């Protein structure tokens, strides 16, 4: 999408590579980024975002869909809290896609997704998304390559529908966390009383499947790349938040929105 | 769809033409159809249908989507009542798509449609459908040719999703009523006290746009023909009901459904 390409031309911070080789992509901030300066910049961007979200709501012409993907403990929940937590909840919604319910499973895989797409004027955050149907399912062999290919085609058609027929601007973020940082965060869930509620034994076994997940993610980046995925180094929360806030701000600014005048 | 093709091979009653020229297609039963015999055959088929619907529900592997389209007073409501009215309501739903609500209009045009697609084991009847967005809208110039083309592509992708990813069997019926019969039925709405509730002044002006509607329907049949449209002569309710019941019965039979056995 031209929106994303524009973003890339002017903001080289985010790594969008022609080939998405996750093993070669850094999970950390470049050396010239200083934590405290970056954090205070992010603060300013978050304030801007709140204004922009109000404008989006007031104008009511566009909608924003933010897709958050990443391995367990890559920090998806943190993004929701830190970037969107101060926005007006009247215009922002989050939906977390977990194991499909019985009702969801009795429909096609995009049914529950489509139902939750944002109306004009609003921001919707997908904490996990339609992509799980070609990620966790492939890693565990519940979806073979042939079916995955068909599903990816459906996902592309579906995103095109949203973009072309509802002015939806889709931002797809992959939070790229290293094995070491992931392990540390998972361990914290066994020791930190404020994090124990997130503990899930399964996360530890899933973490061992990193290589398989990488292969499936790379295939997904290659085949579902309109709009392009934004790979976010996610070992340091302050850097991850900075990049996402910036991407979102630039995307909203590019819409050239206007407050409606009196009729 | 092979299902429909099979149907056509064995049942030449229904007119599916390579070119859908509505002006040349009859709106009445062929001469060798006798009303009372046909009606009693339809009765038997409707009984069969009730059994088949129970099997569909019990097996829970397939779903059926019936799309009913046609000009005003072509008899869509009658089909719902006569063919589906004796089925178990636990497995059959109907949704009538009218002018989009504010919420519906703030999403892409397929949002309200997708939300209402049938889960496995159930029959859903669309009384008007996604097709209105390339019919009434085109006739009145709210949707130009270019947008219509894009929408038709979206509809095709969407139907493919349902067919391939949820075992949905789609039966699309166009109820073909003549100008004379339509006028008579509309007039009845001004004189018959049991039909006055259906009176709508707009229907009379819409009826004058028949040629425009035909052109848009023909374009739709040509471009959205997977599964193929079934053109149903609809001047005589007994014949219309017979054809639809038969098409539905044959479609359900072709699924080779089985009652699940004990685990």
Coordinates of C-alpha atoms in Angstrom, one line a residue:
Chain A
X1 CA 0.0 0.0 0.0
X2 CA 1.2 3.5 -0.9
X3 CA 0.5 4.5 2.7
X4 CA 3.0 2.0 4.1
X5 CA 5.5 2.6 1.3
X6 CA 5.4 6.3 2.1
X7 CA 6.0 5.5 5.7
X8 CA 9.0 3.3 4.8
X9 CA 10.6 6.0 2.6
X10 CA 10.6 8.5 5.3
X11 CA 11.0 6.4 8.4
X12 CA 13.7 3.9 8.1
X13 CA 13.3 2.8 11.7
X14 CA 11.0 -0.1 10.9
X15 CA 12.5 -3.0 9.1
X16 CA 10.5 -4.1 6.1
X17 CA 12.6 -6.4 4.1
X18 CA 12.0 -7.9 0.7
X19 CA 12.8 -11.2 2.2
X20 CA 11.5 -11.7 5.7
X21 CA 14.3 -13.8 7.3
X22 CA 13.4 -13.6 11.0
X23 CA 16.6 -15.1 12.1
X24 CA 18.5 -12.3 10.5
X25 CA 16.3 -9.5 11.7
X26 CA 17.3 -7.7 15.0
X27 CA 15.0 -7.9 17.9
X28 CA 16.5 -4.8 19.5
X29 CA 16.7 -1.1 19.0
X30 CA 19.6 0.3 16.8
X31 CA 22.5 1.6 18.9
X32 CA 21.7 5.3 18.3
X33 CA 18.4 5.1 20.1
X34 CA 18.5 6.3 23.6
X35 CA 15.9 4.9 25.9
X36 CA 14.8 8.0 27.9
X37 CA 14.8 10.3 24.8
X38 CA 12.8 7.8 22.8
X39 CA 10.3 7.3 25.7
X40 CA 9.6 11.0 25.9
X41 CA 9.2 11.2 22.2
X42 CA 6.7 8.4 22.4
X43 CA 4.7 10.2 25.0
X44 CA 4.3 13.1 22.6
X45 CA 3.2 10.8 19.8
X46 CA 0.7 9.2 22.1
X47 CA -0.8 12.6 22.8
X48 CA -1.0 13.3 19.1
X49 CA -2.6 9.9 18.6
X50 CA -5.4 10.8 20.9
X51 CA -6.2 14.0 18.9
X52 CA -6.0 12.0 15.7
X53 CA -8.3 9.4 17.0
X54 CA -10.9 12.0 17.9
X55 CA -10.6 13.4 14.4
X56 CA -11.1 10.0 12.9
X57 CA -14.2 9.5 15.0
X58 CA -15.6 13.0 14.2
X59 CA -14.9 12.7 10.4
X60 CA -16.3 9.2 10.2
X61 CA -14.9 8.4 6.8
X62 CA -12.1 5.9 7.5
X63 CA -11.5 3.1 9.9
X64 CA -8.3 1.6 11.2
X65 CA -7.6 -2.1 11.8
X66 CA -4.5 -2.9 13.8
X67 CA -3.4 -6.5 13.7
X68 CA -1.0 -7.6 16.4
X69 CA 0.8 -10.9 15.9
X70 CA 3.8 -12.4 17.6
X71 CA 5.0 -15.3 19.7
X72 CA 3.8 -15.7 23.2
X73 CA 5.2 -13.0 25.5
X74 CA 6.2 -10.8 22.6
X75 CA 4.3 -8.0 24.2
X76 CA 1.0 -7.7 22.4
X77 CA -1.0 -6.9 25.5
X78 CA 1.5 -4.3 26.5
X79 CA 1.0 -2.5 23.1
X80 CA -2.7 -2.4 23.6
X81 CA -2.3 -1.0 27.1
X82 CA 0.4 1.6 26.4
X83 CA -0.5 2.9 23.0
X84 CA -4.3 2.6 23.1
X85 CA -4.9 2.8 26.8
X86 CA -5.3 6.5 26.9
X87 CA -7.5 6.8 23.9
X88 CA -11.3 7.5 24.1
X89 CA -12.8 4.0 24.5
X90 CA -15.8 5.3 22.6
X91 CA -13.8 5.0 19.4
X92 CA -11.4 2.1 20.1
X93 CA -12.2 -1.6 20.5
X94 CA -10.0 -4.6 21.1
X95 CA -10.8 -8.2 20.3
X96 CA -8.6 -11.1 21.3
X97 CA -9.0 -14.1 19.1
X98 CA -8.6 -17.3 21.1
X99 CA -9.5 -20.9 20.4
X100 CA -12.7 -20.7 18.3
X101 CA -15.9 -21.2 20.3
X102 CA -18.4 -23.8 19.1
X103 CA -20.4 -21.2 17.3
X104 CA -17.3 -19.7 15.6
X105 CA -16.0 -23.2 14.5
X106 CA -19.3 -23.9 12.8
X107 CA -18.7 -21.1 10.3
X108 CA -15.9 -20.3 7.9
X109 CA -12.7 -19.1 9.6
X110 CA -13.2 -15.5 8.6
X111 CA -16.7 -15.3 10.0
X112 CA -15.7 -14.2 13.5
X113 CA -13.1 -11.9 12.0
X114 CA -15.4 -10.1 9.6
X115 CA -18.0 -9.6 12.4
X116 CA -15.4 -7.7 14.4
X117 CA -14.1 -5.4 11.7
X118 CA -14.2 -1.6 12.5
X119 CA -17.0 0.6 11.3
X120 CA -16.1 3.9 9.8
X121 CA -14.7 6.3 12.4
X122 CA -13.3 3.7 14.7
X123 CA -10.1 1.9 15.5
X124 CA -10.2 -1.9 16.0
X125 CA -7.3 -3.8 17.5
X126 CA -7.0 -7.5 16.7
X127 CA -4.9 -9.2 19.5
X128 CA -4.1 -12.2 17.3
X129 CA -6.2 -12.5 14.2
X130 CA -7.2 -14.3 11.0
X131 CA -3.5 -15.1 10.7
X132 CA -3.7 -17.7 13.5
X133 CA -5.5 -19.9 11.0
X134 CA -2.3 -20.2 9.0
X135 CA 0.2 -20.0 11.9
X136 CA -0.5 -22.1 15.1
X137 CA -2.7 -24.4 13.0
X138 CA 0.1 -25.1 10.5
X139 CA 2.7 -25.5 13.2
X140 CA 0.6 -28.2 14.8
X141 CA -0.4 -29.9 11.5
X142 CA -4.1 -29.0 11.7
X143 CA -3.8 -27.2 8.5
X144 CA -1.8 -28.5 5.6
X145 CA 0.1 -26.5 3.0
X146 CA -2.6 -26.8 0.4
X147 CA -5.3 -25.5 2.8
X148 CA -3.0 -22.8 4.1
X149 CA -2.6 -21.6 0.5
X150 CA -6.3 -21.4 0.0
X151 CA -6.8 -19.6 3.3
X152 CA -4.1 -17.1 2.5
X153 CA -5.9 -16.3 -0.8
X154 CA -9.1 -15.8 1.2
X155 CA -7.4 -13.5 3.7
X156 CA -6.0 -11.4 0.8
X157 CA -9.5 -11.1 -0.8
X158 CA -10.9 -10.3 2.6
X159 CA -8.4 -7.5 3.4
X160 CA -8.9 -6.1 -0.1
X161 CA -12.7 -6.0 0.6
X162 CA -12.1 -4.0 3.8
X163 CA -9.6 -1.6 2.2
X164 CA -11.5 -0.9 -1.0
X165 CA -15.1 -1.1 0.2
X166 CA -14.9 0.4 3.7
X167 CA -11.9 2.8 3.7
X168 CA -10.3 0.5 6.2
X169 CA -6.6 1.1 6.8
X170 CA -4.9 -2.0 8.0
X171 CA -1.7 -2.0 10.0
X172 CA -0.2 -5.4 10.5
X173 CA 2.5 -5.7 13.2
X174 CA 4.7 -8.6 13.9
X175 CA 6.3 -8.2 17.3
X176 CA 9.8 -9.8 17.0
X177 CA 11.1 -11.1 20.3
X178 CA 14.3 -13.1 20.8
X179 CA 14.3 -16.6 22.4
X180 CA 16.2 -15.3 25.4
X181 CA 13.9 -12.4 26.1
X182 CA 10.8 -14.6 25.6
X183 CA 12.2 -17.1 28.1
X184 CA 12.9 -14.4 30.6
X185 CA 9.3 -13.1 30.3
X186 CA 7.8 -16.5 30.6
X187 CA 9.9 -17.2 33.7
X188 CA 8.7 -13.9 35.2
X189 CA 5.2 -15.3 35.0
X190 CA 6.2 -18.0 37.5
X191 CA 7.8 -15.6 40.0
X192 CA 6.1 -12.2 39.7
X193 CA 2.8 -12.2 41.5
X194 CA 1.4 -9.5 39.2
X195 CA 2.2 -11.7 36.2
X196 CA 1.2 -15.2 37.4
X197 CA -2.3 -14.8 35.9
X198 CA -0.7 -15.0 32.5
X199 CA 1.1 -18.3 33.2
X200 CA 0.2 -21.1 30.9
X201 CA 2.2 -24.3 30.8
X202 CA 1.6 -24.6 27.1
X203 CA 3.5 -21.4 26.4
X204 CA 6.7 -23.1 27.5
X205 CA 6.3 -26.0 25.0
X206 CA 5.2 -23.6 22.2
X207 CA 8.4 -21.6 22.7
X208 CA 10.4 -24.7 21.7
X209 CA 8.6 -24.6 18.3
X210 CA 10.2 -21.2 17.4
X211 CA 11.8 -22.5 14.2
X212 CA 8.5 -23.8 12.9
X213 CA 6.7 -20.6 13.8
X214 CA 9.4 -18.6 12.0
X215 CA 8.9 -20.7 8.8
X216 CA 5.1 -20.2 8.9
X217 CA 5.4 -16.5 9.7
X218 CA 7.9 -16.0 6.9
X219 CA 5.5 -17.8 4.5
X220 CA 2.7 -15.5 5.7
X221 CA 4.7 -12.3 5.3
X222 CA 5.6 -13.4 1.7
X223 CA 2.0 -14.4 0.6
X224 CA -0.1 -11.9 2.6
X225 CA 1.9 -8.7 2.0
X226 CA -0.8 -6.2 0.9
X227 CA -0.6 -4.2 3.1
X228 CA 2.9 -5.1 4.0
X229 CA 3.8 -6.4 7.4
X230 CA 5.7 -4.2 9.8
X231 CA 8.3 -6.2 11.7
X232 CA 8.9 -4.6 15.1
X233 CA 12.0 -5.4 17.2
X234 CA 10.2 -6.2 20.5
X235 CA 12.8 -7.1 23.1
X236 CA 12.7 -3.6 24.5
X237 CA 9.2 -2.4 25.2
X238 CA 10.1 1.3 24.9
X239 CA 11.4 0.8 21.4
X240 CA 8.5 -1.5 20.3
X241 CA 6.0 1.1 21.6
X242 CA 7.8 3.9 19.9
X243 CA 7.7 2.2 16.5
X244 CA 4.1 1.2 16.7
X245 CA 3.0 4.7 17.9
X246 CA 4.9 6.3 15.1
X247 CA 3.6 4.0 12.4
X248 CA 0.0 4.6 13.6
X249 CA 0.5 8.3 13.8
X250 CA 2.0 8.6 10.3
X251 CA -0.8 6.4 9.0
X252 CA -3.5 8.6 10.6
X253 CA -1.8 11.8 9.4
X254 CA -1.6 10.5 5.8
X255 CA -5.5 10.3 5.7
X256 CA -5.7 14.2 5.6
X257 CA -8.8 14.1 7.8
X258 CA -10.9 17.2 8.5
X259 CA -13.4 18.0 11.2
X260 CA -16.8 18.3 9.5
X261 CA -18.2 21.8 9.3
X262 CA -21.7 22.9 10.0
X263 CA -24.1 21.7 7.2
Chain B
X1 CA -20.9 -26.2 -9.4
X2 CA -21.2 -29.9 -10.2
X3 CA -24.2 -30.1 -7.9
X4 CA -26.1 -27.6 -10.0
X5 CA -24.8 -29.2 -13.2
X6 CA -26.0 -32.6 -12.1
X7 CA -29.3 -31.0 -11.3
X8 CA -29.5 -29.5 -14.8
X9 CA -28.6 -32.7 -16.5
X10 CA -31.4 -34.7 -14.9
X11 CA -34.0 -32.0 -14.5
X12 CA -34.5 -30.0 -17.6
X13 CA -37.5 -28.2 -16.0
X14 CA -35.4 -25.3 -14.8
X15 CA -34.1 -22.9 -17.4
X16 CA -30.4 -22.3 -17.0
X17 CA -29.3 -20.6 -20.2
X18 CA -25.7 -19.8 -21.3
X19 CA -27.1 -16.4 -22.0
X20 CA -29.6 -15.0 -19.6
X21 CA -31.9 -13.0 -21.8
X22 CA -34.8 -12.4 -19.4
X23 CA -37.1 -11.1 -22.1
X24 CA -36.9 -14.4 -23.9
X25 CA -37.3 -16.6 -20.9
X26 CA -40.8 -17.8 -20.1
X27 CA -42.4 -16.7 -16.8
X28 CA -44.9 -19.6 -16.9
X29 CA -45.0 -23.4 -16.6
X30 CA -44.5 -25.5 -19.8
X31 CA -47.8 -26.7 -21.2
X32 CA -47.4 -30.3 -20.1
X33 CA -47.5 -29.3 -16.4
X34 CA -50.8 -29.8 -14.8
X35 CA -51.5 -27.7 -11.8
X36 CA -53.2 -30.2 -9.4
X37 CA -50.7 -33.1 -10.2
X38 CA -47.8 -30.8 -9.8
X39 CA -49.1 -29.5 -6.5
X40 CA -49.5 -32.9 -5.0
X41 CA -46.0 -33.8 -6.1
X42 CA -44.7 -30.7 -4.4
X43 CA -46.5 -31.8 -1.2
X44 CA -44.5 -35.0 -1.3
X45 CA -41.2 -33.2 -1.9
X46 CA -41.9 -30.8 0.9
X47 CA -42.3 -33.8 3.2
X48 CA -39.0 -35.2 1.9
X49 CA -37.4 -31.9 2.5
X50 CA -38.4 -31.9 6.2
X51 CA -36.7 -35.3 6.6
X52 CA -33.6 -34.1 4.8
X53 CA -33.4 -30.9 6.9
X54 CA -33.4 -33.0 10.0
X55 CA -30.6 -35.1 8.6
X56 CA -28.6 -32.0 7.7
X57 CA -29.0 -30.8 11.3
X58 CA -28.1 -34.1 12.8
X59 CA -25.1 -34.7 10.6
X60 CA -23.8 -31.1 11.1
X61 CA -21.3 -31.2 8.2
X62 CA -22.9 -29.0 5.6
X63 CA -24.9 -25.8 5.5
X64 CA -27.3 -24.5 2.9
X65 CA -27.7 -20.9 1.8
X66 CA -30.8 -20.1 -0.3
X67 CA -30.7 -16.8 -2.0
X68 CA -34.0 -15.4 -3.2
X69 CA -34.0 -12.5 -5.7
X70 CA -36.7 -11.1 -7.9
X71 CA -38.6 -8.0 -8.7
X72 CA -41.2 -6.7 -6.2
X73 CA -44.2 -9.1 -6.0
X74 CA -42.3 -11.9 -7.7
X75 CA -43.3 -14.1 -4.7
X76 CA -40.2 -14.4 -2.5
X77 CA -42.2 -14.3 0.7
X78 CA -44.5 -17.0 -0.6
X79 CA -41.5 -19.3 -1.2
X80 CA -40.3 -18.9 2.4
X81 CA -43.8 -19.6 3.7
X82 CA -44.7 -22.5 1.5
X83 CA -41.4 -24.4 1.2
X84 CA -39.7 -23.7 4.5
X85 CA -42.8 -23.0 6.6
X86 CA -43.2 -26.6 7.7
X87 CA -39.5 -27.2 8.5
X88 CA -38.2 -27.4 12.1
X89 CA -37.5 -23.7 12.9
X90 CA -34.5 -24.9 15.0
X91 CA -32.6 -25.6 11.9
X92 CA -33.9 -22.9 9.5
X93 CA -33.4 -19.2 9.6
X94 CA -34.6 -16.3 7.3
X95 CA -33.1 -12.9 7.0
X96 CA -34.6 -10.1 4.9
X97 CA -32.1 -7.6 3.8
X98 CA -33.7 -4.1 3.5
X99 CA -32.1 -0.7 3.3
X100 CA -28.9 -0.9 5.4
X101 CA -29.2 0.3 9.0
X102 CA -26.7 3.0 10.1
X103 CA -24.5 0.3 11.7
X104 CA -24.6 -1.8 8.5
X105 CA -23.8 1.2 6.3
X106 CA -20.7 2.0 8.4
X107 CA -19.2 -1.3 7.3
X108 CA -18.3 -2.9 4.0
X109 CA -21.4 -4.1 2.0
X110 CA -20.7 -7.8 2.8
X111 CA -20.4 -7.3 6.6
X112 CA -24.1 -7.8 7.3
X113 CA -24.3 -10.6 4.8
X114 CA -21.3 -12.6 6.3
X115 CA -22.7 -12.2 9.8
X116 CA -25.8 -14.0 8.7
X117 CA -24.3 -16.9 6.9
X118 CA -25.5 -20.4 8.0
X119 CA -23.4 -22.4 10.5
X120 CA -22.9 -26.1 9.7
X121 CA -26.1 -28.1 10.0
X122 CA -28.4 -25.2 9.2
X123 CA -30.4 -23.7 6.3
X124 CA -30.3 -19.9 5.9
X125 CA -32.7 -18.1 3.5
X126 CA -31.7 -14.7 2.3
X127 CA -34.8 -12.8 1.2
X128 CA -32.9 -10.4 -1.0
X129 CA -29.2 -10.5 -0.5
X130 CA -25.7 -9.2 -1.3
X131 CA -26.9 -8.9 -4.8
X132 CA -29.0 -5.9 -4.0
X133 CA -25.7 -3.9 -3.9
X134 CA -25.3 -4.5 -7.6
X135 CA -29.1 -4.3 -8.6
X136 CA -31.3 -1.7 -7.0
X137 CA -28.1 0.5 -6.4
X138 CA -27.1 0.3 -10.1
X139 CA -30.7 0.9 -11.4
X140 CA -30.8 4.1 -9.4
X141 CA -27.2 5.2 -10.2
X142 CA -25.9 4.9 -6.6
X143 CA -23.3 2.4 -7.8
X144 CA -21.5 2.9 -11.2
X145 CA -20.3 0.2 -13.5
X146 CA -16.8 0.3 -12.2
X147 CA -17.8 -0.1 -8.6
X148 CA -20.3 -2.8 -9.6
X149 CA -17.5 -4.8 -11.2
X150 CA -15.4 -4.6 -8.0
X151 CA -18.4 -5.6 -5.9
X152 CA -19.1 -8.6 -8.1
X153 CA -15.5 -9.7 -7.7
X154 CA -15.9 -9.4 -3.9
X155 CA -19.2 -11.4 -4.0
X156 CA -17.5 -14.2 -6.0
X157 CA -14.6 -14.3 -3.6
X158 CA -17.1 -14.3 -0.7
X159 CA -19.2 -17.2 -2.1
X160 CA -16.0 -19.2 -2.8
X161 CA -15.0 -18.7 0.9
X162 CA -18.4 -20.1 2.1
X163 CA -18.3 -23.0 -0.3
X164 CA -14.7 -24.0 0.2
X165 CA -14.3 -23.2 3.8
X166 CA -17.6 -24.0 5.4
X167 CA -19.2 -26.7 3.2
X168 CA -21.9 -24.2 2.4
X169 CA -24.1 -25.1 -0.6
X170 CA -25.5 -22.0 -2.2
X171 CA -28.7 -22.1 -4.2
X172 CA -29.4 -18.8 -6.0
X173 CA -33.0 -18.4 -7.3
X174 CA -34.2 -15.6 -9.5
X175 CA -38.0 -15.5 -9.5
X176 CA -39.0 -14.5 -13.0
X177 CA -42.4 -12.7 -13.0
X178 CA -44.1 -11.0 -16.0
X179 CA -45.0 -7.4 -16.1
X180 CA -48.7 -8.3 -16.2
X181 CA -48.6 -10.7 -13.3
X182 CA -46.6 -8.3 -11.3
X183 CA -49.0 -5.5 -11.9
X184 CA -51.9 -7.7 -10.9
X185 CA -50.3 -8.6 -7.7
X186 CA -49.4 -5.0 -6.9
X187 CA -53.0 -4.0 -7.6
X188 CA -54.2 -6.7 -5.2
X189 CA -52.3 -5.0 -2.5
X190 CA -54.6 -2.0 -2.9
X191 CA -57.8 -4.0 -2.7
X192 CA -57.3 -7.3 -0.7
X193 CA -57.4 -6.5 3.0
X194 CA -55.0 -9.4 3.8
X195 CA -52.5 -8.0 1.4
X196 CA -52.7 -4.2 2.1
X197 CA -49.9 -4.5 4.7
X198 CA -47.5 -5.1 1.8
X199 CA -48.6 -2.0 -0.1
X200 CA -45.7 0.4 -0.9
X201 CA -46.2 3.2 -3.3
X202 CA -42.5 2.9 -4.3
X203 CA -43.2 -0.6 -5.8
X204 CA -45.4 0.9 -8.5
X205 CA -42.7 3.3 -9.7
X206 CA -40.0 0.6 -9.4
X207 CA -42.1 -1.7 -11.6
X208 CA -41.7 0.8 -14.4
X209 CA -37.9 0.3 -14.3
X210 CA -38.2 -3.3 -15.4
X211 CA -35.9 -2.9 -18.4
X212 CA -33.2 -1.4 -16.2
X213 CA -33.6 -4.2 -13.7
X214 CA -33.4 -6.8 -16.4
X215 CA -30.1 -5.4 -17.7
X216 CA -28.6 -5.4 -14.2
X217 CA -29.8 -8.9 -13.4
X218 CA -28.4 -10.2 -16.7
X219 CA -25.1 -8.7 -15.9
X220 CA -25.2 -10.2 -12.5
X221 CA -26.1 -13.7 -13.9
X222 CA -23.2 -13.5 -16.3
X223 CA -20.6 -12.3 -13.8
X224 CA -21.6 -14.1 -10.6
X225 CA -22.4 -17.5 -12.0
X226 CA -20.6 -19.8 -9.6
X227 CA -22.8 -21.4 -8.4
X228 CA -25.1 -20.8 -11.4
X229 CA -28.3 -18.9 -11.0
X230 CA -31.6 -20.8 -11.3
X231 CA -34.2 -18.8 -13.2
X232 CA -37.6 -19.8 -11.9
X233 CA -40.7 -19.0 -14.0
X234 CA -42.8 -17.3 -11.2
X235 CA -46.2 -16.2 -12.6
X236 CA -47.8 -19.4 -11.2
X237 CA -47.0 -19.9 -7.5
X238 CA -47.6 -23.7 -7.8
X239 CA -45.0 -24.1 -10.5
X240 CA -42.5 -21.8 -8.8
X241 CA -42.8 -23.7 -5.5
X242 CA -42.5 -27.0 -7.3
X243 CA -39.2 -26.0 -9.0
X244 CA -37.7 -24.6 -5.9
X245 CA -38.6 -27.5 -3.7
X246 CA -37.2 -29.9 -6.3
X247 CA -33.9 -28.0 -6.7
X248 CA -33.5 -27.9 -2.9
X249 CA -34.4 -31.6 -2.5
X250 CA -32.0 -32.7 -5.2
X251 CA -29.3 -30.5 -3.7
X252 CA -29.8 -32.0 -0.3
X253 CA -29.9 -35.6 -1.6
X254 CA -26.6 -35.0 -3.5
X255 CA -24.8 -34.4 -0.2
X256 CA -25.1 -38.1 0.7
X257 CA -25.6 -37.3 4.3
X258 CA -25.7 -39.9 7.1
X259 CA -27.0 -39.8 10.6
X260 CA -24.1 -40.0 13.0
X261 CA -23.8 -43.4 14.8
X262 CA -22.9 -43.8 18.5
X263 CA -19.3 -43.0 19.2

